[in-house]
Amino acid sequence: MNILRPLSPHLPIYKPQLTSTFPISHRISGAFLATIVLFFYLLCLKIGLICFTYENFYQFFFYSSKFILIPVEITALALSYHLYNGVRHLLTDFSGFPFQKKN
Amino acid sequence: MSKSLFRHAYERAAGLLELGKKGAKPTSREFPVLEGHPAGRRHAEQAMETFKTIEEKREAMVKEFRIYRWSPGRPHRRPYLQSYFLDLTTCGPMVLDALQKIKAEDDSTLSYRRSCREGICGSCAMNIDGTNTVACLKPIDADTSEPTTITPLPHMFVIRDLVVDLTNFYQQYRSIEPWLKTRHPPEDGREYRQSPAERKRLDGLYECILCACCSSSCPSYWWNPEEFLGPAALLHSYRWISDSRDEFADERLQALTEDQKRLYRCRTIKNCTKTCPKSLDPADAIHKMKTRHLLSVLVEKAESG
């Protein structure tokens, strides 16, 4: 019998719970912050101020300077969430201290 | 009213005065088995009245169940959710009762595993309304405006309808060697003894019924089913490590932590603890094993270097 069995549904049907959404959003916010950091590293440290003498680049930078506030807000949200979740994670990880004292 | 008031009153009066025990009472159409027992017959008639009144006044509560279907007899047909409508007033309270009723009266081709109907065998584990539980312990949500969705355990190969292939799960349980391993024979030559305090350390670990609810709720287990052992096997592994009669605790832990995949694929997502139908805590057991291993690594480093 050579029947390919289907895989039962997992992500589409599983109820999003507090326990499961915290770690994945921690990971997503961490990845997002990493790309932001990389972007700013490339922009501020690597390119050099000469880039502003290029007209197109300067124009783009000038006109997007107002819109940039929205991604900045999102980044701030991601940063604070990542920070708080990281602290919560550390606290739960090290809450096993009473267990260690028994040993 | 099956009996008029007058007749009822006459019979009571006749009964009180004990007039013609054989003749005064009419031959009964109902309850021939209670002939000669007037009190019993009266009681049975009253019970029948009550039951008829309830039957007339009871309203049907129709609940929709959407159940995952797939048949290996028609493998090219994609899996789908089939709707069944069930009157909850005629059905037991648990989801397993609903499934039994659907299978008995509506569609006998519906397939699912079940055995004890009391939450101890772990056969009827499935995903009900998004979370994994055993169907015999999950009450039906009586809100008839929303359907209940029943699908098999997530990210498992489906054999048929709600029956999944648990071979990998059982192999992983076997791989942690769930038996007592000792080096020395027992002290008094009869049995390995254990104090009540030592036995208490097994509470919360031995009750696992291997229903696979926790392992199939873990996203880390979804993405690495072959390498990561899963919360159930790890819970049992911790049960044997913390058993005071077992003398191979360090070796067991070392076998788990040899590579990065068997234990350390756990990301403390804690879906397992949330979904366990027996209210056990696999995440806690895994965390304790990790702590124990990391501390032993630190101790080794301190001692050697």
Coordinates of C-alpha atoms in Angstrom, one line a residue:
Chain A
M1 CA 0.0 0.0 0.0
N2 CA 1.7 3.1 -1.1
I3 CA -0.6 5.8 0.2
L4 CA 0.9 9.2 1.2
R5 CA -0.7 10.1 4.5
P6 CA -1.7 13.7 5.1
L7 CA -0.2 15.7 8.0
S8 CA -2.8 16.8 10.5
P9 CA -3.3 20.6 10.6
H10 CA -1.1 22.4 13.1
L11 CA -0.6 26.1 12.8
P12 CA -3.9 26.9 11.1
I13 CA -6.0 25.3 13.8
Y14 CA -4.1 25.5 17.0
K15 CA -5.5 28.1 19.4
P16 CA -3.0 31.0 19.9
Q17 CA -2.4 31.0 23.6
L18 CA -0.4 33.2 25.9
T19 CA 2.3 30.5 26.4
S20 CA 2.8 30.1 22.7
T21 CA 2.6 33.7 21.4
F22 CA 5.3 35.1 23.8
P23 CA 8.2 33.1 22.5
I24 CA 7.5 33.5 18.8
S25 CA 6.9 37.2 19.1
H26 CA 10.2 37.4 21.1
R27 CA 11.9 35.8 18.2
I28 CA 10.2 38.0 15.6
S29 CA 11.0 41.2 17.5
G30 CA 14.5 40.0 18.0
A31 CA 15.0 39.4 14.3
F32 CA 13.4 42.7 13.5
L33 CA 15.7 44.6 15.9
A34 CA 18.7 42.7 14.4
T35 CA 17.9 43.9 10.9
I36 CA 17.3 47.4 12.2
V37 CA 20.7 47.4 13.9
L38 CA 22.4 46.0 10.8
F39 CA 20.7 48.7 8.7
F40 CA 21.8 51.5 10.9
Y41 CA 25.3 50.1 11.2
L42 CA 25.6 50.0 7.4
L43 CA 24.0 53.5 7.1
C44 CA 25.8 55.3 9.8
L45 CA 29.2 53.7 10.1
K46 CA 29.9 52.2 6.7
I47 CA 28.6 54.5 4.0
G48 CA 30.1 57.7 5.3
L49 CA 28.7 61.3 5.0
I50 CA 29.6 61.5 1.3
C51 CA 26.3 59.8 0.6
F52 CA 24.5 63.0 1.3
T53 CA 26.1 64.8 -1.6
Y54 CA 24.3 62.4 -4.0
E55 CA 21.2 64.3 -4.9
N56 CA 18.8 61.3 -5.2
F57 CA 19.9 59.9 -2.0
Y58 CA 19.6 63.2 -0.2
Q59 CA 16.1 63.7 -1.7
F60 CA 14.9 60.3 -0.6
F61 CA 16.3 60.9 2.9
F62 CA 14.7 64.3 3.2
Y63 CA 11.2 63.2 2.1
S64 CA 11.2 60.1 4.1
S65 CA 12.3 61.8 7.3
K66 CA 8.7 62.4 8.3
F67 CA 7.6 58.8 7.5
I68 CA 10.5 57.4 9.4
L69 CA 8.7 58.1 12.6
I70 CA 6.3 55.2 12.2
P71 CA 9.0 52.6 11.8
V72 CA 10.8 54.3 14.7
E73 CA 7.7 53.7 16.9
I74 CA 7.5 50.1 15.8
T75 CA 11.1 49.6 16.6
A76 CA 10.7 51.1 20.0
L77 CA 7.7 48.8 20.6
A78 CA 9.8 45.8 19.4
L79 CA 12.7 46.8 21.6
S80 CA 10.6 47.3 24.8
Y81 CA 8.7 44.1 24.2
H82 CA 11.9 42.1 23.5
L83 CA 13.5 43.6 26.7
Y84 CA 10.6 42.8 29.0
N85 CA 10.0 39.4 27.6
G86 CA 13.7 38.7 27.9
V87 CA 13.7 39.7 31.5
R88 CA 10.6 37.6 32.2
H89 CA 12.2 34.6 30.5
L90 CA 15.3 35.0 32.6
L91 CA 13.2 35.2 35.8
T92 CA 11.3 32.1 34.9
D93 CA 14.5 30.2 34.0
F94 CA 16.2 31.1 37.2
S95 CA 13.1 30.5 39.4
G96 CA 14.4 27.0 40.0
F97 CA 16.8 28.2 42.7
P98 CA 14.9 26.5 45.6
F99 CA 15.3 23.3 43.7
Q100 CA 19.1 23.8 43.6
K101 CA 19.3 24.3 47.3
K102 CA 17.8 20.9 48.0
N103 CA 20.6 19.3 46.1
Chain B
M1 CA -53.7 13.7 32.0
S2 CA -53.9 10.0 31.4
K3 CA -56.3 9.5 34.4
S4 CA -59.1 11.9 35.2
L5 CA -59.1 13.5 38.6
F6 CA -62.4 11.8 39.6
R7 CA -61.0 8.3 38.9
H8 CA -57.8 9.1 40.7
A9 CA -59.8 10.3 43.8
Y10 CA -62.1 7.2 43.7
E11 CA -59.1 4.9 43.5
R12 CA -57.4 6.5 46.5
A13 CA -60.6 6.4 48.5
A14 CA -61.1 2.8 47.6
G15 CA -57.6 2.0 48.5
L16 CA -58.0 3.7 51.9
L17 CA -61.2 1.9 52.6
E18 CA -59.7 -1.3 51.2
L19 CA -62.8 -2.0 49.1
G20 CA -62.5 -5.1 46.9
K21 CA -58.8 -5.4 46.4
K22 CA -59.3 -7.6 43.4
G23 CA -62.3 -6.0 41.7
A24 CA -62.2 -2.3 42.4
K25 CA -59.1 -1.6 40.5
P26 CA -59.5 -1.7 36.7
T27 CA -57.1 -4.0 34.8
S28 CA -54.2 -1.8 34.1
R29 CA -53.1 -0.9 30.6
E30 CA -49.7 0.1 31.9
F31 CA -47.2 -1.6 34.2
P32 CA -48.6 -5.2 34.2
V33 CA -45.5 -6.2 36.2
L34 CA -46.8 -4.0 39.1
E35 CA -50.2 -5.8 39.3
G36 CA -51.2 -6.1 43.0
H37 CA -48.9 -3.3 44.1
P38 CA -51.1 -0.2 44.1
A39 CA -48.5 2.1 45.7
G40 CA -45.9 1.0 43.2
R41 CA -48.3 1.5 40.3
R42 CA -49.3 4.9 41.5
H43 CA -45.6 5.9 41.8
A44 CA -44.9 4.6 38.3
E45 CA -47.8 6.4 36.9
Q46 CA -46.7 9.7 38.5
A47 CA -43.2 9.1 37.1
M48 CA -44.6 8.6 33.6
E49 CA -46.6 11.9 34.0
T50 CA -43.5 13.8 34.9
F51 CA -41.5 12.3 32.1
K52 CA -44.1 13.1 29.5
T53 CA -44.3 16.7 30.7
I54 CA -40.5 17.1 30.5
E55 CA -40.5 15.5 27.0
E56 CA -43.2 18.0 25.8
K57 CA -41.5 21.1 27.3
R58 CA -37.9 20.3 26.5
E59 CA -36.3 22.2 23.7
A60 CA -33.7 20.7 21.5
M61 CA -30.2 22.2 21.7
V62 CA -28.6 21.6 18.4
K63 CA -24.8 21.9 18.3
E64 CA -22.7 21.8 15.2
F65 CA -19.6 19.6 15.3
R66 CA -17.0 20.1 12.5
I67 CA -14.9 16.9 12.4
Y68 CA -11.8 16.3 10.3
R69 CA -12.3 13.5 7.8
W70 CA -9.8 11.7 5.6
S71 CA -10.0 8.2 4.3
P72 CA -7.1 6.1 3.0
G73 CA -9.7 4.4 0.8
R74 CA -10.0 7.6 -1.2
P75 CA -6.5 9.0 -0.7
H76 CA -6.7 11.6 -3.5
R77 CA -9.6 13.3 -1.8
R78 CA -8.2 16.1 0.3
P79 CA -9.0 16.1 4.0
Y80 CA -12.1 18.1 4.9
L81 CA -14.2 19.2 7.8
Q82 CA -17.6 17.5 7.9
S83 CA -20.5 19.0 9.9
Y84 CA -22.6 17.0 12.2
F85 CA -25.6 18.3 14.1
L86 CA -26.3 16.9 17.5
D87 CA -29.0 17.5 20.1
L88 CA -27.1 18.1 23.3
T89 CA -30.1 17.2 25.5
T90 CA -29.9 13.6 24.3
C91 CA -26.2 13.3 24.7
G92 CA -23.7 12.9 27.5
P93 CA -21.7 15.9 28.6
M94 CA -18.3 15.0 27.2
V95 CA -17.0 15.3 23.7
L96 CA -16.4 11.6 23.5
D97 CA -20.1 11.0 24.2
A98 CA -20.9 13.3 21.3
L99 CA -18.5 11.3 19.0
Q100 CA -20.0 8.0 20.2
K101 CA -23.5 9.3 19.4
I102 CA -22.5 10.6 16.0
K103 CA -20.9 7.3 15.2
A104 CA -23.8 5.2 16.5
E105 CA -26.7 7.2 14.9
D106 CA -25.4 9.4 12.2
D107 CA -22.2 8.3 10.5
S108 CA -20.6 5.0 11.4
T109 CA -17.6 5.6 9.2
L110 CA -16.2 8.2 11.6
S111 CA -13.1 6.7 13.1
Y112 CA -11.4 7.6 16.4
R113 CA -9.5 5.8 19.2
R114 CA -11.2 5.4 22.6
S115 CA -11.1 3.0 25.5
C116 CA -11.6 3.9 29.1
R117 CA -13.9 6.9 28.8
E118 CA -12.5 8.2 32.0
G119 CA -9.2 10.0 31.1
I120 CA -6.7 7.3 32.2
C121 CA -5.8 5.4 29.0
G122 CA -5.0 8.4 26.8
S123 CA -6.5 6.8 23.6
C124 CA -9.0 9.6 22.7
A125 CA -6.4 12.4 22.5
M126 CA -7.4 14.9 19.8
N127 CA -7.5 18.6 19.1
I128 CA -10.8 20.1 20.3
D129 CA -11.4 23.8 19.5
G130 CA -7.8 24.5 19.0
T131 CA -6.3 22.7 22.1
N132 CA -5.2 19.2 22.6
T133 CA -7.0 17.1 25.3
V134 CA -8.5 13.7 25.8
A135 CA -12.1 13.8 24.5
C136 CA -13.5 11.9 27.4
L137 CA -12.5 14.6 29.9
K138 CA -13.5 17.6 27.8
P139 CA -17.0 18.9 28.3
I140 CA -18.9 20.0 25.3
D141 CA -19.1 23.8 25.0
A142 CA -22.9 24.3 25.4
D143 CA -22.9 27.5 23.4
T144 CA -24.9 26.3 20.3
S145 CA -24.2 29.5 18.3
E146 CA -20.5 28.4 17.7
P147 CA -19.5 25.1 16.1
T148 CA -17.0 22.8 17.8
T149 CA -14.0 21.9 15.6
I150 CA -12.4 18.5 16.2
T151 CA -9.2 17.7 14.4
P152 CA -6.6 15.0 15.1
L153 CA -3.4 15.7 17.1
P154 CA -1.4 18.4 15.2
H155 CA 1.5 17.7 12.9
M156 CA 1.1 13.9 13.0
F157 CA 0.5 11.6 10.1
V158 CA -3.2 10.8 9.8
I159 CA -4.1 7.1 9.4
R160 CA -7.8 7.8 9.1
D161 CA -10.2 10.6 10.3
L162 CA -9.1 11.3 13.9
V163 CA -6.6 8.4 14.2
V164 CA -2.9 9.4 14.0
D165 CA 0.3 7.5 13.7
L166 CA 2.0 7.5 17.1
T167 CA 4.9 5.1 16.2
N168 CA 7.5 7.8 16.4
F169 CA 6.1 9.0 19.7
Y170 CA 6.3 5.5 21.2
Q171 CA 9.8 4.9 19.9
Q172 CA 11.0 8.1 21.5
Y173 CA 9.4 6.9 24.8
R174 CA 11.2 3.6 24.4
S175 CA 14.5 5.3 23.6
I176 CA 14.8 6.8 27.1
E177 CA 14.8 3.3 28.6
P178 CA 11.8 3.7 31.0
W179 CA 12.7 0.9 33.4
L180 CA 14.6 0.6 36.6
K181 CA 18.3 0.2 36.2
T182 CA 20.5 -0.7 39.1
R183 CA 24.0 -1.9 39.7
H184 CA 23.6 -3.5 43.1
P185 CA 21.1 -6.0 44.3
P186 CA 18.6 -4.8 47.0
E187 CA 19.9 -4.3 50.5
D188 CA 17.8 -6.9 52.3
G189 CA 17.7 -9.1 49.2
R190 CA 14.0 -8.6 48.7
E191 CA 13.0 -5.2 47.2
Y192 CA 14.4 -1.8 46.5
R193 CA 13.2 0.5 49.3
Q194 CA 12.2 4.1 49.2
S195 CA 11.2 6.6 51.8
P196 CA 7.9 8.5 51.5
A197 CA 9.8 11.7 50.8
E198 CA 11.7 10.1 48.0
R199 CA 8.4 8.7 46.6
K200 CA 6.9 12.2 46.8
R201 CA 9.5 13.4 44.3
L202 CA 7.8 11.2 41.7
D203 CA 4.4 12.9 42.2
G204 CA 3.5 14.8 39.1
L205 CA 5.7 12.7 36.9
Y206 CA 4.4 9.1 37.1
E207 CA 0.8 10.1 36.3
C208 CA 1.6 10.7 32.6
I209 CA -0.8 8.6 30.5
L210 CA 1.2 9.0 27.2
C211 CA -1.7 10.5 25.4
A212 CA 0.7 12.6 23.2
C213 CA -1.3 15.8 23.8
C214 CA 1.8 17.7 25.0
S215 CA 4.2 16.6 22.4
S216 CA 1.8 17.3 19.6
S217 CA 1.2 20.8 21.0
C218 CA 4.8 21.8 21.0
P219 CA 5.9 23.8 18.0
S220 CA 9.5 22.7 18.5
Y221 CA 8.3 19.1 18.3
W222 CA 6.4 20.0 15.1
W223 CA 9.5 21.3 13.4
N224 CA 11.9 18.6 14.7
P225 CA 9.8 15.5 15.4
E226 CA 12.6 13.0 14.8
E227 CA 15.3 14.5 16.8
F228 CA 13.6 16.3 19.6
L229 CA 12.2 13.8 22.1
G230 CA 9.1 15.9 23.0
P231 CA 7.8 16.8 26.5
A232 CA 6.2 13.4 27.2
A233 CA 9.3 11.4 26.7
L234 CA 11.3 14.0 28.6
L235 CA 8.9 14.0 31.5
H236 CA 9.3 10.3 31.8
S237 CA 13.0 10.6 31.5
Y238 CA 13.0 13.0 34.4
R239 CA 10.7 10.5 36.3
W240 CA 13.5 7.9 36.0
I241 CA 16.3 10.3 36.8
S242 CA 14.6 11.5 40.0
D243 CA 13.6 7.9 41.1
S244 CA 15.9 7.2 44.1
R245 CA 15.9 3.5 43.4
D246 CA 17.5 4.0 39.9
E247 CA 21.3 4.1 40.0
F248 CA 21.9 5.3 36.4
A249 CA 20.7 8.9 36.8
D250 CA 23.9 10.5 35.6
E251 CA 24.1 8.2 32.6
R252 CA 20.5 8.9 31.7
L253 CA 21.1 12.6 31.8
Q254 CA 24.3 12.3 29.8
A255 CA 22.4 10.3 27.1
L256 CA 19.9 13.1 26.8
T257 CA 22.5 15.8 26.5
E258 CA 24.9 14.2 24.2
D259 CA 23.8 16.2 21.2
Q260 CA 21.9 19.5 21.1
K261 CA 18.8 18.0 19.8
R262 CA 17.2 15.6 22.2
L263 CA 16.7 17.9 25.2
Y264 CA 17.9 21.3 24.1
R265 CA 15.4 21.8 21.3
C266 CA 13.0 22.8 24.0
R267 CA 12.5 26.6 23.8
T268 CA 10.3 26.8 26.9
I269 CA 7.3 27.6 24.8
K270 CA 5.3 25.9 27.6
N271 CA 2.4 24.8 25.4
C272 CA 2.8 21.4 26.9
T273 CA 1.9 22.4 30.4
K274 CA -1.0 24.5 29.2
T275 CA -2.6 21.6 27.3
C276 CA -1.9 18.6 29.6
P277 CA -5.3 16.9 30.3
K278 CA -3.9 15.4 33.6
S279 CA -2.5 18.9 34.7
L280 CA 1.1 17.8 34.7
D281 CA 4.1 20.1 34.1
P282 CA 6.5 18.8 31.5
A283 CA 8.0 22.2 31.0
D284 CA 9.1 22.2 34.7
A285 CA 10.6 18.8 34.4
I286 CA 12.6 19.7 31.3
H287 CA 13.7 22.9 33.0
K288 CA 15.0 20.9 36.0
M289 CA 16.9 18.6 33.8
K290 CA 18.5 21.4 31.9
T291 CA 19.4 23.1 35.2
R292 CA 20.9 19.8 36.5
H293 CA 22.9 19.3 33.4
L294 CA 24.2 22.9 33.2
L295 CA 25.2 22.8 36.9
S296 CA 27.0 19.6 36.4
V297 CA 28.9 21.1 33.5
L298 CA 29.8 24.1 35.6
V299 CA 31.0 21.8 38.4
E300 CA 33.1 19.8 36.0
K301 CA 34.7 22.9 34.6
A302 CA 35.4 24.3 38.1
E303 CA 36.9 21.0 39.2
S304 CA 39.1 20.5 36.2
G305 CA 40.3 24.0 35.5

